[in-house]
mmCIF file of C-alpha atoms and ligand atoms in Angstrom:
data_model
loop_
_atom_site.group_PDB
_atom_site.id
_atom_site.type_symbol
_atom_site.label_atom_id
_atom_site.label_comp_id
_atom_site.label_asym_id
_atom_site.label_seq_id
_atom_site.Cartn_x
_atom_site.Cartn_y
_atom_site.Cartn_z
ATOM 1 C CA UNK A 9 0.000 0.000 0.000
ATOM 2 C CA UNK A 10 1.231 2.973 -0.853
ATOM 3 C CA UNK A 11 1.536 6.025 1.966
ATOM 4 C CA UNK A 12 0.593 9.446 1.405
ATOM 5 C CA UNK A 13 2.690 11.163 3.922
ATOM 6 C CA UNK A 14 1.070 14.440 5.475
ATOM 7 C CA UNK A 15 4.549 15.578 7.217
ATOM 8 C CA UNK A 16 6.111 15.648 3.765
ATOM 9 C CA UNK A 17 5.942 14.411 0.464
ATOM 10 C CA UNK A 18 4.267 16.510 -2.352
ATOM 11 C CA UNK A 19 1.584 14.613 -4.251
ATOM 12 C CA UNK A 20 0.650 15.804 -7.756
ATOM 13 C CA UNK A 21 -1.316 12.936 -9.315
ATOM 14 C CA UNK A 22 -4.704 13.610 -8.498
ATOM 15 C CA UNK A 23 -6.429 10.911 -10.959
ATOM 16 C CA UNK A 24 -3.747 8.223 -9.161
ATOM 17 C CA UNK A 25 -4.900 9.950 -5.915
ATOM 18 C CA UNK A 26 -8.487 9.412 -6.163
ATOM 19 C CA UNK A 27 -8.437 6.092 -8.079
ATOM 20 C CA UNK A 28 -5.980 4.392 -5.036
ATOM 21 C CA UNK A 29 -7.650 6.009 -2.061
ATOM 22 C CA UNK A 30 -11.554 6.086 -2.770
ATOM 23 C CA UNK A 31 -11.048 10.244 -2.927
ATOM 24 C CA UNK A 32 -15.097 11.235 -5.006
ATOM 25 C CA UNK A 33 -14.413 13.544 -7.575
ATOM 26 C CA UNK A 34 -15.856 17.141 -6.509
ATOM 27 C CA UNK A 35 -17.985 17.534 -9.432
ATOM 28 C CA UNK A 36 -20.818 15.042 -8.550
ATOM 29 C CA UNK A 37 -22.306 17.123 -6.104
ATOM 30 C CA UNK A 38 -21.107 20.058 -7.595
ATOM 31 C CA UNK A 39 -25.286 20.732 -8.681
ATOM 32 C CA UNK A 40 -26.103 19.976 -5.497
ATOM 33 C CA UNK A 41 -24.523 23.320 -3.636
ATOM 34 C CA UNK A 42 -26.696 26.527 -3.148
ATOM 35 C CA UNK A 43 -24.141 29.487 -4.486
ATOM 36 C CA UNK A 44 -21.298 27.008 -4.974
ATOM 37 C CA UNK A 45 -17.516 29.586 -4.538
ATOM 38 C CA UNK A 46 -15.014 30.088 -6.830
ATOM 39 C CA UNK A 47 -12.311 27.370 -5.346
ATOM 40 C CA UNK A 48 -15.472 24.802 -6.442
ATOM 41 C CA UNK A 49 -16.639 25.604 -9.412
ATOM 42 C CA UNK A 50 -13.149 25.839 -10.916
ATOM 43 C CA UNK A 51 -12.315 22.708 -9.899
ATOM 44 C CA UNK A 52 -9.512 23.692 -7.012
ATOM 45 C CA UNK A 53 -11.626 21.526 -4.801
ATOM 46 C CA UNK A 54 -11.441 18.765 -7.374
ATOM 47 C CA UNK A 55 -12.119 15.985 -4.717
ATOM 48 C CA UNK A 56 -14.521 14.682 -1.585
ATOM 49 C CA UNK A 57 -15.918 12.496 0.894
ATOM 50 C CA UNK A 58 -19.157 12.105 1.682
ATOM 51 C CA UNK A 59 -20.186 15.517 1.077
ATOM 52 C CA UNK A 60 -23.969 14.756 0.434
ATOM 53 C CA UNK A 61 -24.149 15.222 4.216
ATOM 54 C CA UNK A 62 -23.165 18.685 4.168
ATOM 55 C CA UNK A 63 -24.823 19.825 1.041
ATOM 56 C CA UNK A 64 -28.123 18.479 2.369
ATOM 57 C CA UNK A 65 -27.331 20.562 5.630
ATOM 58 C CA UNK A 66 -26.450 23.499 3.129
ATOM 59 C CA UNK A 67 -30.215 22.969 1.343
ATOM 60 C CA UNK A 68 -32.107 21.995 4.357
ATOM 61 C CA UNK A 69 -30.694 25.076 6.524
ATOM 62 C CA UNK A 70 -29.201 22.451 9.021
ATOM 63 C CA UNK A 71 -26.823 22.844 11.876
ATOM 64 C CA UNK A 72 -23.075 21.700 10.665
ATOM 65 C CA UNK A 73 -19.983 22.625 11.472
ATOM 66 C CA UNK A 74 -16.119 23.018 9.620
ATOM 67 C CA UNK A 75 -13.210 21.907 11.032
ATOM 68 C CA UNK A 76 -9.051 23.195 10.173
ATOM 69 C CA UNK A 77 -5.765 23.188 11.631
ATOM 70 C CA UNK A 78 -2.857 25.201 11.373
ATOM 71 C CA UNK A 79 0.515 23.631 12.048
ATOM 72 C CA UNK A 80 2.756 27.030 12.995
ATOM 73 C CA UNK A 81 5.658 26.018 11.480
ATOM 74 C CA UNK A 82 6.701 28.423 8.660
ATOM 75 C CA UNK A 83 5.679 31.661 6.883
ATOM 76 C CA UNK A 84 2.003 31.742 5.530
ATOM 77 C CA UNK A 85 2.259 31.939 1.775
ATOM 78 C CA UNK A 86 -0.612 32.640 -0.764
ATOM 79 C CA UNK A 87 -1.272 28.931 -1.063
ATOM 80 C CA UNK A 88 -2.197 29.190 2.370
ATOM 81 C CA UNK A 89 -4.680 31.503 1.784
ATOM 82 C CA UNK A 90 -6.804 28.963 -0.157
ATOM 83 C CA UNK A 91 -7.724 27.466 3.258
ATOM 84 C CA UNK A 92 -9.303 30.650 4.516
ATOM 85 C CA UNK A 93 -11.185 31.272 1.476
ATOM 86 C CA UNK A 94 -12.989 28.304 2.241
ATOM 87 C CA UNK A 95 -13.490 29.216 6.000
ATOM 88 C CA UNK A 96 -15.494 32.538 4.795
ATOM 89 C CA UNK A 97 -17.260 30.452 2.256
ATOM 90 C CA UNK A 98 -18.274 28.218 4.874
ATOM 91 C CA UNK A 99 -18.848 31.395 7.714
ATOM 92 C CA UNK A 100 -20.848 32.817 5.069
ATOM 93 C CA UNK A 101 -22.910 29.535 4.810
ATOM 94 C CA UNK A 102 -23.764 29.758 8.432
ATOM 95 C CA UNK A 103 -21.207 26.906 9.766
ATOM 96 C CA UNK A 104 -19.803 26.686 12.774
ATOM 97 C CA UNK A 105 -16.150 27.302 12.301
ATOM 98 C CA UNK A 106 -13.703 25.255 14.214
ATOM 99 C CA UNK A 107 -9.710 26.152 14.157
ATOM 100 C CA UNK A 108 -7.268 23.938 16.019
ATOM 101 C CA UNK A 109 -4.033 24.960 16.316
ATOM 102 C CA UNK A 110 -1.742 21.810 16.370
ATOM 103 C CA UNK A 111 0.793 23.001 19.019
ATOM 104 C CA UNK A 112 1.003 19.281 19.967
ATOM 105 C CA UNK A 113 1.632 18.150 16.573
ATOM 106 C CA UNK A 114 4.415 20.748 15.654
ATOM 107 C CA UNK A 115 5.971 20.146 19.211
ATOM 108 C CA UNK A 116 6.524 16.069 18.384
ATOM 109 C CA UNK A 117 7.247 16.203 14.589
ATOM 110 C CA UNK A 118 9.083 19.537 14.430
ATOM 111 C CA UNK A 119 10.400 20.448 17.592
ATOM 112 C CA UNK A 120 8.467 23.398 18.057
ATOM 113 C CA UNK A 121 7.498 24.711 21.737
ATOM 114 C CA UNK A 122 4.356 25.847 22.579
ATOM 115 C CA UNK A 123 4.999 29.079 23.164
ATOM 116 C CA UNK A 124 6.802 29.680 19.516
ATOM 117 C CA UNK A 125 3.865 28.281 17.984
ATOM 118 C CA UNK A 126 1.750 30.049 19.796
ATOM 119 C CA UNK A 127 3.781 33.131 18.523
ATOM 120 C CA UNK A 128 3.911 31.795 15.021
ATOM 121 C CA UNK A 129 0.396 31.289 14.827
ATOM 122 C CA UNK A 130 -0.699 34.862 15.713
ATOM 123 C CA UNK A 131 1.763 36.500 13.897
ATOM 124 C CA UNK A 132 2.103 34.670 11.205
ATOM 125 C CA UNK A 133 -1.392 33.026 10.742
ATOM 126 C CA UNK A 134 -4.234 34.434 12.686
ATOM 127 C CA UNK A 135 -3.303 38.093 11.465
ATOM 128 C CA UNK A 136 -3.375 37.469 8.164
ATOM 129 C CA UNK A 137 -6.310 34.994 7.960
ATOM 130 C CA UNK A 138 -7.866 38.441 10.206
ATOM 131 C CA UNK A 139 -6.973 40.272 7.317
ATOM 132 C CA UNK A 140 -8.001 38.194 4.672
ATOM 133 C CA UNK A 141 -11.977 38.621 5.744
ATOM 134 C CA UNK A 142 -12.804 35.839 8.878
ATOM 135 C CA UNK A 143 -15.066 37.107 10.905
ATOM 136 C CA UNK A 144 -13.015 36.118 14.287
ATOM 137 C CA UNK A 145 -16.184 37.864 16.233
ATOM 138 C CA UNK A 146 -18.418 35.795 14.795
ATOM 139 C CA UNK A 147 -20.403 33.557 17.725
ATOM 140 C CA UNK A 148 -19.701 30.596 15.706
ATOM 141 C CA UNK A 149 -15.957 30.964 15.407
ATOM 142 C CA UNK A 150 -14.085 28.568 17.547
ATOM 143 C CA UNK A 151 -10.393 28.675 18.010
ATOM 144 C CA UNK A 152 -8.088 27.016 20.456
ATOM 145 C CA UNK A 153 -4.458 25.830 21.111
ATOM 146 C CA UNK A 154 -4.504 21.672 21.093
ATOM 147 C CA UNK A 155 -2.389 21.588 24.187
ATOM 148 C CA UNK A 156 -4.856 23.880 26.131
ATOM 149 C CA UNK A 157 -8.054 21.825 25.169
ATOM 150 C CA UNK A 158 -8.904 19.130 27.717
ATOM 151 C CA UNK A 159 -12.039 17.952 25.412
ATOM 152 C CA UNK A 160 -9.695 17.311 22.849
ATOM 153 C CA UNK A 161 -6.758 15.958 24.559
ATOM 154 C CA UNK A 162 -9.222 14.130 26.746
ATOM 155 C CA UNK A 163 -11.185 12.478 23.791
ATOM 156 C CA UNK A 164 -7.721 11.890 21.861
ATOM 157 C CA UNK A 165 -6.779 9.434 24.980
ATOM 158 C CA UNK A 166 -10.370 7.607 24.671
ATOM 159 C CA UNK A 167 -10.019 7.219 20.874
ATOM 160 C CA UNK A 168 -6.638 5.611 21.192
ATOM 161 C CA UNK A 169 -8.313 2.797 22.800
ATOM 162 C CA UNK A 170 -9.229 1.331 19.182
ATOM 163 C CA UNK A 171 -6.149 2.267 17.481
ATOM 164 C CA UNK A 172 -3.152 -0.143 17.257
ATOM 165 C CA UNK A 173 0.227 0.395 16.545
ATOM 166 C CA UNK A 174 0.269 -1.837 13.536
ATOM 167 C CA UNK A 175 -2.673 0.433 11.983
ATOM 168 C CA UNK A 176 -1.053 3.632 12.823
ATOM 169 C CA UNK A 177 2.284 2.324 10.828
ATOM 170 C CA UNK A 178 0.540 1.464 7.727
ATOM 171 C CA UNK A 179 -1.312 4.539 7.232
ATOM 172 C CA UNK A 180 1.706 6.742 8.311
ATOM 173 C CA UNK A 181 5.188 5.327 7.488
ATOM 174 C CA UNK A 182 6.052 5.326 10.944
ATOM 175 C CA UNK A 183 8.980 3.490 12.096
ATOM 176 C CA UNK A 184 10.880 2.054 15.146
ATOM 177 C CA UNK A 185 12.936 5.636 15.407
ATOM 178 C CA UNK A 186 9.784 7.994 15.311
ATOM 179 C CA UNK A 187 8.970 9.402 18.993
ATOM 180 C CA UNK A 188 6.143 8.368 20.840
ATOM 181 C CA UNK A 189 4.247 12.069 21.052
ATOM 182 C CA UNK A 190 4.427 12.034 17.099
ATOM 183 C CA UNK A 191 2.691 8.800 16.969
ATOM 184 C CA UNK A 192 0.405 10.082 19.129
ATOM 185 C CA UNK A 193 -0.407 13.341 17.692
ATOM 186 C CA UNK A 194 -2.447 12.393 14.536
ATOM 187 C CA UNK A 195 -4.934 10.952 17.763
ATOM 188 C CA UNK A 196 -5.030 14.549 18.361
ATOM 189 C CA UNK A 197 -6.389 15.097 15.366
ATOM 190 C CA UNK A 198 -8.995 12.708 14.853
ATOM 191 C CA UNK A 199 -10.040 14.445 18.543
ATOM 192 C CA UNK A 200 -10.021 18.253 17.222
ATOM 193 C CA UNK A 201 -12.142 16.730 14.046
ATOM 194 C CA UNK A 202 -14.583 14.907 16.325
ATOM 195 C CA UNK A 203 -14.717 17.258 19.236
ATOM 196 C CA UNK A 204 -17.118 19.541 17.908
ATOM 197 C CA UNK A 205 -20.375 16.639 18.200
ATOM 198 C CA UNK A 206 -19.798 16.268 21.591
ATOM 199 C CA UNK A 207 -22.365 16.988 23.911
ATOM 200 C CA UNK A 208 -21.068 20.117 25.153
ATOM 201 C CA UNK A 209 -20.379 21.652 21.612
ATOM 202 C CA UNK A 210 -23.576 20.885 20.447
ATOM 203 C CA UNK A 211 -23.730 17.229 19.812
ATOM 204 C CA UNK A 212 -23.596 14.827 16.561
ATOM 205 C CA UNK A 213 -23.874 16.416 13.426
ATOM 206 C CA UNK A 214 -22.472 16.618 10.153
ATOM 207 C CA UNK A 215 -18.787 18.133 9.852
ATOM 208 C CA UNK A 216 -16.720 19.206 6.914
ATOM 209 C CA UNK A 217 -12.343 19.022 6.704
ATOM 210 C CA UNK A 218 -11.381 21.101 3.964
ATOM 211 C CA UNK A 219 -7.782 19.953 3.318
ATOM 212 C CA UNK A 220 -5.090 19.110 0.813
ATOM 213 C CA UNK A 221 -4.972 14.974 -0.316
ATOM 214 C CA UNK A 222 -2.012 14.857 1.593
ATOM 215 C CA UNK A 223 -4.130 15.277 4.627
ATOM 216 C CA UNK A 224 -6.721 11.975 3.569
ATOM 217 C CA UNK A 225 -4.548 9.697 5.587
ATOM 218 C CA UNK A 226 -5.787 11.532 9.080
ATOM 219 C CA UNK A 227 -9.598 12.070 7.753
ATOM 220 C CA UNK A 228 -9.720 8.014 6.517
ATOM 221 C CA UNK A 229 -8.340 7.341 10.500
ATOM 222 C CA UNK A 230 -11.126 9.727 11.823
ATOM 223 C CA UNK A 231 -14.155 8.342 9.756
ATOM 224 C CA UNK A 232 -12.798 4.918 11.324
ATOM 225 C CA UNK A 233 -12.823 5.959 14.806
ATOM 226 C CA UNK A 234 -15.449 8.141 14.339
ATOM 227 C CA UNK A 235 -17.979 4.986 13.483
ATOM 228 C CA UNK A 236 -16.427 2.642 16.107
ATOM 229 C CA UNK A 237 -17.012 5.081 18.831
ATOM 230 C CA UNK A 238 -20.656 5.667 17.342
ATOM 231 C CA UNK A 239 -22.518 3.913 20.292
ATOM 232 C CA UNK A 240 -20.550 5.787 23.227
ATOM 233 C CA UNK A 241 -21.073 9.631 21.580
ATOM 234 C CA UNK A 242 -23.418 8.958 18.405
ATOM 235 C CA UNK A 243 -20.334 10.996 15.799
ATOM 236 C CA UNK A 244 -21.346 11.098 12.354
ATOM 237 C CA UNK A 245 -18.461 9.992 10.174
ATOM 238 C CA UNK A 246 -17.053 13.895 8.951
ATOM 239 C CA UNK A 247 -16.887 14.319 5.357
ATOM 240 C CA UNK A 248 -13.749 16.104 3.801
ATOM 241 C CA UNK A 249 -13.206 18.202 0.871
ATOM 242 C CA UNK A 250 -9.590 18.000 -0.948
ATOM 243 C CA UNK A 251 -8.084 20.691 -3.044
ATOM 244 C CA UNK A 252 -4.974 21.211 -5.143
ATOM 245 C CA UNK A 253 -1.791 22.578 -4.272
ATOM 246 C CA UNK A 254 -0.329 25.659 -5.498
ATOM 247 C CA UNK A 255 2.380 25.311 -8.060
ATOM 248 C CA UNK A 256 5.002 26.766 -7.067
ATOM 249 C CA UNK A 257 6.715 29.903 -9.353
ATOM 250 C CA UNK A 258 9.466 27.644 -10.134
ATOM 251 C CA UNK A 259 6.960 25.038 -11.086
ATOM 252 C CA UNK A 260 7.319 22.331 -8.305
ATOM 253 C CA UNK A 261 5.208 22.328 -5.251
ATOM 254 C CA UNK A 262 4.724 26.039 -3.574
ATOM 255 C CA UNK A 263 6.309 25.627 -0.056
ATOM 256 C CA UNK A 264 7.169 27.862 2.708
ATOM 257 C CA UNK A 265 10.470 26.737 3.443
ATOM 258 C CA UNK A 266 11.172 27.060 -0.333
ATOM 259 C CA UNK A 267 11.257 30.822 -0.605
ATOM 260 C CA UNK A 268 11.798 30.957 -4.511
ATOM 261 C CA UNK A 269 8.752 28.952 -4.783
ATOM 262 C CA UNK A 270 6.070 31.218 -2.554
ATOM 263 C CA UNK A 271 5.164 34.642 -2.481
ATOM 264 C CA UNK A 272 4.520 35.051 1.216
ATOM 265 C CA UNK A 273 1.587 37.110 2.748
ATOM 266 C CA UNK A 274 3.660 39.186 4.764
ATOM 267 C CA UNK A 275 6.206 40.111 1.294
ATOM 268 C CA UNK A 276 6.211 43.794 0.300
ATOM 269 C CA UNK A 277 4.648 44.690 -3.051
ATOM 270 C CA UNK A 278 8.324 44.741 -4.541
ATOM 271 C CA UNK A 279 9.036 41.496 -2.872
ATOM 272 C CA UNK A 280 5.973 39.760 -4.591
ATOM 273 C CA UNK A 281 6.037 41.158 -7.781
ATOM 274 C CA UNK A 282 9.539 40.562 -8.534
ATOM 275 C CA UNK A 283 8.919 37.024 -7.440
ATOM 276 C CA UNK A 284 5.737 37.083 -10.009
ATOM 277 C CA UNK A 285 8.202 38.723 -12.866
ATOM 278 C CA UNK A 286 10.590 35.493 -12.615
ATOM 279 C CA UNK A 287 7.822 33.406 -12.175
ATOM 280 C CA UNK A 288 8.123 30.088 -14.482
ATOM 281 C CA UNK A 289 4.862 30.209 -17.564
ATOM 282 C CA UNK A 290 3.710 28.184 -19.699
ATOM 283 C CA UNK A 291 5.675 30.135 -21.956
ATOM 284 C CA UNK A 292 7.956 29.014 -25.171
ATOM 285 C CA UNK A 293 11.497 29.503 -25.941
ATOM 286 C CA UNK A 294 10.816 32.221 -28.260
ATOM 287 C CA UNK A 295 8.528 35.193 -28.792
ATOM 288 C CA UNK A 296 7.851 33.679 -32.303
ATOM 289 C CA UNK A 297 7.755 30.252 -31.245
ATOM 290 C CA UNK A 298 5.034 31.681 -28.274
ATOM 291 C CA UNK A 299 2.571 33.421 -31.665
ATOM 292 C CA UNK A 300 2.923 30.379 -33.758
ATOM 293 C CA UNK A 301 2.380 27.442 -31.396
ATOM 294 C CA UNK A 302 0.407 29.120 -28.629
ATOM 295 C CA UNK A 303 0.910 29.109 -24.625
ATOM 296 C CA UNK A 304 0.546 26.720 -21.877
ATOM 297 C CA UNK A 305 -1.757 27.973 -19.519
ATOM 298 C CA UNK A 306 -2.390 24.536 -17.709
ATOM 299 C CA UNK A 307 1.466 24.537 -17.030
ATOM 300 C CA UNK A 308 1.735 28.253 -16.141
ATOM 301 C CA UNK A 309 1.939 29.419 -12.585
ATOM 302 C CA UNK A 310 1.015 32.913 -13.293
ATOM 303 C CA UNK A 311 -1.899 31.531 -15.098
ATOM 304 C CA UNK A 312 -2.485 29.296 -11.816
ATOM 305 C CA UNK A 313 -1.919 32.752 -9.617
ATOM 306 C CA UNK A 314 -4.776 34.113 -11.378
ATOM 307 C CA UNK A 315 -7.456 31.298 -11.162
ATOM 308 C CA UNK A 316 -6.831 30.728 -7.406
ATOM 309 C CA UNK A 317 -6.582 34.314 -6.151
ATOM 310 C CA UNK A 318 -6.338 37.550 -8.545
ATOM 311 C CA UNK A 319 -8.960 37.136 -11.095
ATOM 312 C CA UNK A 320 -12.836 36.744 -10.090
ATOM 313 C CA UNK A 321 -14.408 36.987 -13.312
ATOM 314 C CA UNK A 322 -14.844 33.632 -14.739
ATOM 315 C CA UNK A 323 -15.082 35.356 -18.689
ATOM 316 C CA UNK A 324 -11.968 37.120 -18.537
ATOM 317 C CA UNK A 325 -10.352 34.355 -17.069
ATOM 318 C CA UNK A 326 -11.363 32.422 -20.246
ATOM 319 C CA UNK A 327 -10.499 35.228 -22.058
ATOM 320 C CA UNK A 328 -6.570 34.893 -21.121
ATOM 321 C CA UNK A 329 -6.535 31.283 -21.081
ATOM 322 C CA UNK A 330 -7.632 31.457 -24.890
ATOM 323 C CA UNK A 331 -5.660 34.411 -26.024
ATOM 324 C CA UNK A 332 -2.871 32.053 -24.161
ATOM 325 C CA UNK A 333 -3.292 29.563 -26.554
ATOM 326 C CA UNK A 334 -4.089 30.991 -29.617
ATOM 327 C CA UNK A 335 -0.529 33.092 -29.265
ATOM 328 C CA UNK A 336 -2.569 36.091 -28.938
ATOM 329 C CA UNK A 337 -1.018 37.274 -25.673
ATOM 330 C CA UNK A 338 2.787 37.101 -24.204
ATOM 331 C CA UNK A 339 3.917 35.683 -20.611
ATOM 332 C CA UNK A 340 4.671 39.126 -19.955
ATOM 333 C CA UNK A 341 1.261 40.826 -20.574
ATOM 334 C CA UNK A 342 -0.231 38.183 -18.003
ATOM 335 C CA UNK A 343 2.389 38.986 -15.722
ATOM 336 C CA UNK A 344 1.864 42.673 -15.596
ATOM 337 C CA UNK A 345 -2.265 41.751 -15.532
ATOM 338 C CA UNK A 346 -1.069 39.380 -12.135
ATOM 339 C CA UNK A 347 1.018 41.878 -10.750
ATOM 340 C CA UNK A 348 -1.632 44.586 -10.639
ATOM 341 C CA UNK A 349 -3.781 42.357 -9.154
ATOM 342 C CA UNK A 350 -1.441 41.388 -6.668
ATOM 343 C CA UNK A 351 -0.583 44.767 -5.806
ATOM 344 C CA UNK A 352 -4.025 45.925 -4.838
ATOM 345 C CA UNK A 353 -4.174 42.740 -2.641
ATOM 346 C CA UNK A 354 -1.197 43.071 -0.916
ATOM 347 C CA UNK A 355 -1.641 46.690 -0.471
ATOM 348 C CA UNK A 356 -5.115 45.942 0.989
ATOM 349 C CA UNK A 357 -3.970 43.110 2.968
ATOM 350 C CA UNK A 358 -0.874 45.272 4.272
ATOM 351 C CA UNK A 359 -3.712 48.005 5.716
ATOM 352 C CA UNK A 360 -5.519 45.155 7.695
ATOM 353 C CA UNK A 361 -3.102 43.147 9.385
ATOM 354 C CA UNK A 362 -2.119 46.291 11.239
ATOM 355 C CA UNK A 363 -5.566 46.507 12.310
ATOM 356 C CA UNK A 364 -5.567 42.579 13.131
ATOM 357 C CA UNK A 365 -3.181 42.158 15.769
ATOM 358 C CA UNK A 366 -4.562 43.364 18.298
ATOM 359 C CA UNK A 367 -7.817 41.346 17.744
ATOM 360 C CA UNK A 368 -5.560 38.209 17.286
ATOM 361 C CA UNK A 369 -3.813 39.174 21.022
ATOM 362 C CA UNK A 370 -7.249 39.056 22.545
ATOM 363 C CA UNK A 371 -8.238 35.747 20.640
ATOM 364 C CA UNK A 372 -5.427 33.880 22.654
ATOM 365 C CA UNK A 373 -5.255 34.842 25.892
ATOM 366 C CA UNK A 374 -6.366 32.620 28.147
ATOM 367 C CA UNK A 375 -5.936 34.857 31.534
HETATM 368 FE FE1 SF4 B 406 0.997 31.751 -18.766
HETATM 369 FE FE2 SF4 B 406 0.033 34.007 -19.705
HETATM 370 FE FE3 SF4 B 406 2.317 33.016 -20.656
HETATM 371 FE FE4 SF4 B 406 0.009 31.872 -21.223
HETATM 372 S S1 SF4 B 406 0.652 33.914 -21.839
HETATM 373 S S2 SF4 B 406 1.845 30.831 -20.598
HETATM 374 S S3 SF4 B 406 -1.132 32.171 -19.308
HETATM 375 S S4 SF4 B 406 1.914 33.749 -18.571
#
């Protein structure tokens, strides 16, 4: 059986993906979603599980709630930001938002102490995903620190119970060297997935995990667990969405300890856009070559920059991607188009984080 390893690898195969591991493709219940976003209907969400649960709750005006982590362990990039564009999607649905921080987890497999990540996370996270547009005030907006959650850490222990070593080993890769907190920490997990049907957060009821496929290992676990402890606390089995990973501008896989592959939130305009002007296109050798034969928009990060973040407008979107290919346009007309984009963003983005950190201070403290 093949692993797909969430504290690593980079997995770009997405037909392999959902052929090996069961992953629905997005588009079946695609129909099925009142005022479906962006990340959907361009297929950036391109895979799920179970979602019928959720989309009935969407329909029927039911009571469900969305669950995501943030590991603090690097500098938030703009791939990152895909994550909270599906949190205000979701807050805009009427969800109940759920956001764990996984101090635990970036303690055992990184080394990480509490208090840097709980640093990292506000200063590096919480303020920007402040300034991107969640509505941190919001009655249904849940955050918390793993390592200061006794539900969680309490309900991690009881899960355990049905887990074996053996299990754990095949889904992750783990190994007689790996430490015994970072074999424990994807319980964690499961716990801050699960945690919200308890009793005192409002009992069973359906849950979404919007995540990256890298992530299915720990939402497979969870739907186990969750149906073996169905006759103690009554947990319906969470569904997940799964979306694709940024390219990165040099074309592999955008990464924040990669910094010529990211353009990080926190980079000045310059910074960015001289990071989007050396950005690897879709582009050919040759200015000639580029009018005769056409572009490559499908293997074009600056085309990818567009659909995921810069350009709303589904026409003119199809507009570039066919002027791409027809040899109508050059890679440096879609750059310029990117960075003015980008600039507005960032400038935007700039404005409101100052604003933000003193509402992400007051979201922490626990005196
Ligand atoms: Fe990418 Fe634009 Fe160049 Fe086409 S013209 S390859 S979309 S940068």
């Amino acid at each position: 059986m093949d692993i797909v390893d969430p504290w690593g690898s980079s997995i770009i195969d997405y037909d392999k993906l959902t052929k090996q591991f069961g992953i629905k493709a997005f588009k079946d219940v695609l129909d099925d979603i009142p005022s479906p976003s962006k990340l959907m209907t361009r297929g950036i969400i391109f895979g799920q599980r179970d979602y019928d649960k959720i989309a009935k709750a969407l329909n029927d005006n039911k009571e469900f709630a969305t669950v995501t982590g943030m590991m603090p362990s690097g500098r938030m990039h703009i791939g990152h930001k895909m994550v909270v564009d599906q949190l205000k999607w979701y807050q805009k649905m009427g969800s109940d938002i759920y956001l764990s921080i996984a101090d635990m987890e970036s303690y055992a497999a990184r080394g990480i102490t509490k208090e840097q990540s709980r640093r990292l996370a506000l200063e590096e996270y919480i303020v920007n995903y402040i300034a991107l547009g969640l509505d941190v005030d919001d009655e249904k907006f849940h955050i918390y620190l793993q390592s200061e959650n006794d539900e969680v850490k309490n309900l991690a222990y009881t899960i355990g119970k049905k887990v074996t070593f053996s299990q754990m080993r095949s889904i992750y890769g783990f190994d007689n060297s790996t430490n015994i907190s970072h074999i424990y920490t994807p319980l964690v997990q499961v716990a801050d997935i699960l945690h919200p049907q308890l009793e005192e957060y409002g009992g069973p009821r359906p849950v979404v995990v919007p995540v990256g496929p890298d992530q299915d290992p720990h939402i497979r676990l969870t739907r186990d667990l969750a149906a073996k402890f169905y006759d103690e606390y009554g947990f319906i089995e969470p569904s997940a969405t799964f979306h694709r990973f940024m390219t990165g501008l040099t074309g592999e896989k955008m990464s924040s300890s990669k910094p010529k592959t990211a353009i990080y939130l926190t980079d000045t305009v310059k910074e960015a856009t001289k990071k989007v002007n050396s950005a690897k296109t879709g582009g050919r050798d040759s200015l000639k070559e580029q009018k005769e034969l056409g572009g490559r928009p499908d293997e074009c990060s600056v085309y990818e920059l567009l659909v995921y973040h810069l350009i709303d407008d589904d026409k003119q979107l199809e507009d570039i991607k066919n002027k791409c290919i027809n040899g109508e346009i050059l890679c440096g007309n879609c750059k310029q188009c990117a960075n003015k984009h980008l600039t507005t963003m960032f400038e935007k983005l700039e404005d409101k984080r100052s604003q933000a950190m003193e509402i992400a201070k007051n979201l922490l403290t626990n005196e």
